[in-house]
Short mmCIF file of C-alpha atoms in Angstrom, two decimals:
data_model
loop_
_atom_site.label_atom_id
_atom_site.label_comp_id
_atom_site.label_asym_id
_atom_site.label_seq_id
_atom_site.Cartn_x
_atom_site.Cartn_y
_atom_site.Cartn_z
CA ASP A 3 24.59 -138.59 73.55
CA GLY A 4 26.85 -140.64 71.37
CA GLY A 5 28.22 -137.63 69.21
CA ILE A 6 24.92 -136.38 67.94
CA THR A 7 23.61 -133.09 69.05
CA GLN A 8 20.09 -131.66 68.38
CA SER A 9 19.21 -128.18 68.63
CA PRO A 10 17.20 -126.82 70.28
CA LYS A 11 15.64 -128.86 72.89
CA TYR A 12 12.34 -127.24 72.99
CA LEU A 13 10.87 -125.27 70.12
CA PHE A 14 7.86 -123.34 70.09
CA ARG A 15 5.91 -122.28 66.70
CA LYS A 16 2.53 -120.85 65.50
CA GLU A 17 0.42 -122.77 63.43
CA GLY A 18 1.12 -122.32 59.80
CA GLN A 19 4.76 -121.57 60.13
CA ASN A 20 7.61 -123.77 58.73
CA VAL A 21 10.39 -124.85 61.06
CA THR A 22 13.73 -126.37 60.90
CA LEU A 23 15.19 -128.87 63.27
CA SER A 24 19.25 -128.95 63.43
CA CYS A 25 20.74 -132.59 63.71
CA GLU A 26 24.59 -132.74 63.53
CA GLN A 27 26.85 -135.76 64.26
CA ASN A 28 30.64 -136.00 64.44
CA LEU A 29 30.76 -139.92 64.43
CA ASN A 30 31.57 -140.00 60.73
CA HIS A 31 28.61 -141.99 59.87
CA ASP A 32 27.26 -142.40 56.58
CA ALA A 33 23.58 -143.01 57.47
CA MET A 34 21.11 -140.61 59.56
CA TYR A 35 17.54 -140.92 60.41
CA TRP A 36 14.69 -138.79 61.60
CA TYR A 37 12.06 -140.32 64.23
CA ARG A 38 8.82 -138.84 65.56
CA GLN A 39 7.72 -139.81 69.09
CA ASP A 40 4.35 -139.17 70.47
CA PRO A 41 3.34 -139.86 74.05
CA GLY A 42 3.06 -143.36 74.83
CA GLN A 43 4.06 -144.39 71.49
CA GLY A 44 7.23 -145.86 69.82
CA LEU A 45 9.44 -144.21 67.18
CA ARG A 46 8.22 -143.76 63.73
CA LEU A 47 10.56 -143.36 60.94
CA ILE A 48 10.18 -139.94 58.96
CA TYR A 49 13.16 -139.84 56.61
CA TYR A 50 16.44 -141.46 56.34
CA SER A 51 19.63 -140.82 54.42
CA GLN A 52 22.16 -143.43 53.39
CA ILE A 53 24.88 -141.02 51.95
CA VAL A 54 25.28 -137.27 51.24
CA ASN A 55 22.78 -135.73 48.61
CA ASP A 56 20.60 -138.73 48.97
CA PHE A 57 17.72 -139.29 51.11
CA GLN A 58 14.47 -141.49 51.00
CA LYS A 59 11.02 -141.49 52.61
CA GLY A 60 10.22 -143.23 55.81
CA ASP A 61 6.88 -144.41 57.08
CA ILE A 62 5.40 -141.02 57.97
CA ALA A 63 7.26 -138.38 55.54
CA GLU A 64 4.18 -136.42 54.47
CA GLY A 65 4.45 -132.83 55.77
CA TYR A 66 8.34 -133.19 56.29
CA SER A 67 11.14 -132.34 53.96
CA VAL A 68 15.06 -133.25 54.65
CA SER A 69 18.42 -132.20 53.30
CA ARG A 70 21.75 -133.93 53.24
CA GLU A 71 24.32 -131.37 52.13
CA LYS A 72 27.03 -132.61 54.29
CA LYS A 73 27.94 -135.86 55.97
CA GLU A 74 27.54 -134.43 59.46
CA SER A 75 24.43 -132.56 58.93
CA PHE A 76 20.80 -133.90 58.29
CA PRO A 77 18.26 -131.05 59.11
CA LEU A 78 14.47 -131.72 59.17
CA THR A 79 11.74 -129.09 57.97
CA VAL A 80 8.23 -129.42 59.52
CA THR A 81 6.08 -127.71 57.12
CA SER A 82 2.80 -126.11 57.65
CA ALA A 83 1.48 -129.19 55.86
CA GLN A 84 2.02 -131.39 58.49
CA LYS A 85 -1.41 -131.74 60.43
CA ASN A 86 0.00 -132.80 63.75
CA PRO A 87 3.35 -131.37 64.25
CA THR A 88 3.55 -131.18 68.10
CA ALA A 89 5.85 -134.31 69.16
CA PHE A 90 9.27 -135.22 70.23
CA TYR A 91 11.67 -135.58 67.22
CA LEU A 92 14.79 -137.85 67.34
CA CYS A 93 17.68 -137.75 64.89
CA ALA A 94 19.94 -140.84 64.71
CA SER A 95 22.87 -141.94 63.10
CA SER A 96 24.61 -145.37 62.13
CA LEU A 97 27.77 -146.23 60.40
CA GLN A 98 25.58 -147.58 57.41
CA THR A 99 22.03 -148.31 56.93
CA GLY A 100 22.79 -151.97 57.13
CA SER A 101 24.48 -151.61 60.51
CA TYR A 102 23.32 -152.65 63.44
CA GLU A 103 23.44 -149.97 65.86
CA GLN A 104 21.76 -146.40 65.65
CA TYR A 105 22.86 -143.72 67.91
CA PHE A 106 20.53 -141.05 69.16
CA GLY A 107 20.60 -137.53 69.92
CA PRO A 108 18.74 -135.92 72.85
CA GLY A 109 15.72 -134.82 70.67
CA THR A 110 13.94 -131.91 70.12
CA ARG A 111 10.48 -131.36 71.60
CA LEU A 112 8.29 -129.14 69.14
CA THR A 113 5.16 -127.42 70.41
CA VAL A 114 2.80 -126.12 67.68
CA THR A 115 -0.05 -123.66 68.90
CA GLY B 28 9.90 -161.70 93.66
CA GLU B 29 10.15 -161.33 90.14
CA SER B 30 7.50 -159.54 87.75
CA VAL B 31 6.82 -160.71 84.60
CA GLY B 32 5.40 -158.57 82.14
CA LEU B 33 3.13 -159.74 79.29
CA HIS B 34 3.40 -157.19 76.87
CA LEU B 35 2.11 -154.49 79.29
CA PRO B 36 2.73 -150.81 78.69
CA THR B 37 4.01 -150.59 82.40
CA LEU B 38 5.65 -152.49 84.91
CA SER B 39 6.58 -151.74 88.50
CA VAL B 40 9.42 -153.79 90.37
CA GLN B 41 10.60 -153.60 93.80
CA GLU B 42 14.15 -152.32 93.82
CA GLY B 43 16.54 -155.30 94.13
CA ASP B 44 14.24 -157.63 92.55
CA ASN B 45 14.59 -158.79 88.86
CA SER B 46 12.67 -157.40 86.05
CA ILE B 47 11.61 -159.09 82.63
CA ILE B 48 10.28 -157.04 79.90
CA ASN B 49 8.56 -158.75 77.05
CA CYS B 50 8.20 -157.91 73.22
CA ALA B 51 6.65 -159.54 70.32
CA TYR B 52 8.10 -158.75 66.62
CA SER B 53 6.32 -159.21 63.49
CA ASN B 54 8.80 -160.08 60.68
CA SER B 55 9.93 -163.55 60.85
CA ALA B 56 12.85 -162.35 58.25
CA SER B 57 14.50 -160.07 60.88
CA ASP B 58 17.74 -161.18 61.63
CA TYR B 59 18.84 -158.89 64.40
CA PHE B 60 17.02 -157.46 67.46
CA ILE B 61 18.07 -154.55 69.93
CA TRP B 62 16.95 -153.15 73.13
CA TYR B 63 16.90 -149.43 73.78
CA LYS B 64 16.34 -147.58 77.12
CA GLN B 65 14.96 -144.00 76.94
CA GLU B 66 15.08 -141.65 80.13
CA SER B 67 12.60 -139.05 80.40
CA GLY B 68 13.13 -136.34 77.91
CA LYS B 69 16.12 -138.23 76.45
CA GLY B 70 17.05 -140.15 73.24
CA PRO B 71 17.13 -143.72 73.47
CA GLN B 72 20.39 -145.70 74.56
CA PHE B 73 21.54 -148.98 73.23
CA ILE B 74 21.65 -151.85 75.93
CA ILE B 75 22.14 -154.95 74.15
CA ASP B 76 21.47 -156.83 70.91
CA ILE B 77 20.78 -160.16 69.60
CA ARG B 78 21.16 -161.74 66.27
CA SER B 79 18.58 -164.17 65.03
CA ASN B 80 21.01 -167.10 65.28
CA MET B 81 21.38 -166.82 68.90
CA ASP B 82 18.77 -167.58 71.70
CA LYS B 83 20.35 -165.85 74.25
CA ARG B 84 22.94 -163.08 75.28
CA GLN B 85 24.10 -161.63 78.24
CA GLY B 86 25.35 -158.32 79.02
CA GLN B 87 26.10 -156.53 82.31
CA ARG B 88 23.22 -157.02 84.72
CA VAL B 89 21.20 -157.53 81.44
CA THR B 90 19.81 -160.80 79.42
CA VAL B 91 18.11 -160.79 76.16
CA LEU B 92 16.32 -164.12 75.11
CA LEU B 93 15.10 -164.48 71.61
CA ASN B 94 12.20 -167.24 70.88
CA LYS B 95 11.73 -167.09 67.10
CA THR B 96 9.27 -170.04 67.11
CA VAL B 97 6.66 -167.48 68.60
CA LYS B 98 8.42 -164.44 67.40
CA HIS B 99 9.24 -163.19 71.30
CA LEU B 100 12.12 -161.31 72.77
CA SER B 101 12.55 -160.51 76.27
CA LEU B 102 14.87 -158.23 78.30
CA GLN B 103 15.97 -159.61 81.67
CA ILE B 104 17.27 -156.77 84.18
CA ALA B 105 19.16 -158.30 87.31
CA ALA B 106 18.96 -156.68 90.76
CA THR B 107 17.02 -153.87 89.39
CA GLN B 108 18.25 -150.10 90.71
CA PRO B 109 16.40 -146.77 90.78
CA GLY B 110 18.26 -145.92 87.65
CA ASP B 111 16.92 -148.67 85.81
CA SER B 112 13.47 -146.37 85.64
CA ALA B 113 12.90 -145.74 82.18
CA VAL B 114 10.94 -146.93 79.14
CA TYR B 115 12.49 -149.70 77.16
CA PHE B 116 11.98 -150.46 73.39
CA CYS B 117 12.76 -153.33 71.58
CA ALA B 118 13.56 -152.89 67.76
CA GLU B 119 13.91 -155.37 64.82
CA ARG B 120 16.15 -154.68 61.86
CA GLY B 121 14.58 -154.74 58.61
CA TYR B 122 15.52 -153.67 55.02
CA GLU B 123 17.67 -150.52 55.86
CA LYS B 124 15.90 -149.47 58.94
CA LEU B 125 14.61 -150.52 62.14
CA THR B 126 11.00 -151.07 63.25
CA PHE B 127 10.53 -150.19 67.16
CA GLY B 128 8.13 -151.50 69.51
CA THR B 129 5.57 -149.01 71.57
CA GLY B 130 7.78 -149.61 74.57
CA THR B 131 7.31 -150.46 78.36
CA ARG B 132 7.79 -148.13 81.09
CA LEU B 133 9.85 -149.74 83.96
CA THR B 134 9.36 -148.13 87.34
CA ILE B 135 11.38 -149.16 90.53
CA ILE B 136 9.87 -149.10 93.95
CA PRO B 137 11.93 -148.19 96.52
#
């Protein structure tokens, strides 16, 4: 999947627990993104990062947090404040935020009960 | 014959026929558009792109058409195969990010 790995593929958590989703890329891309996908819907941007130690909120950042301590890694934490965390989460990267093409990872399906 | 989707969420096409998937975009200032293919349980994969100064671009078995007057984008897939079954998304590039459409599910009938 274009040099982007996400783990695990399936994740189950109890309500009230924070959970961290992993995203690693070996494409030497500066920009990384997190999207959420719900059944029958398109991708919605959660957070994105243009460069190490910098990130911006996307359209639906509430209840999520990220860090970008290394160029290769952009983990996403789904906190207990996120009201509807069950979804398919996709990580992507691109050469720069203005670059045309984003490469996507295989996704993590999170189920919170 | 051909099946034309008019912003429908699903499209069924006979194997070997041509498919046309449509997309309406919202931002007239968008300068770049991409089509992605997403198979079940996987991340989206790039298919083809087009800049706003073009009307048409062709790839292998795929063609993208852009009509800026009505803010409409279409993806044509020639001689559809079973492996073309997937959800297809269009995306438009805005400031620092892409905005995705809701997608169209293409089903190939054997």
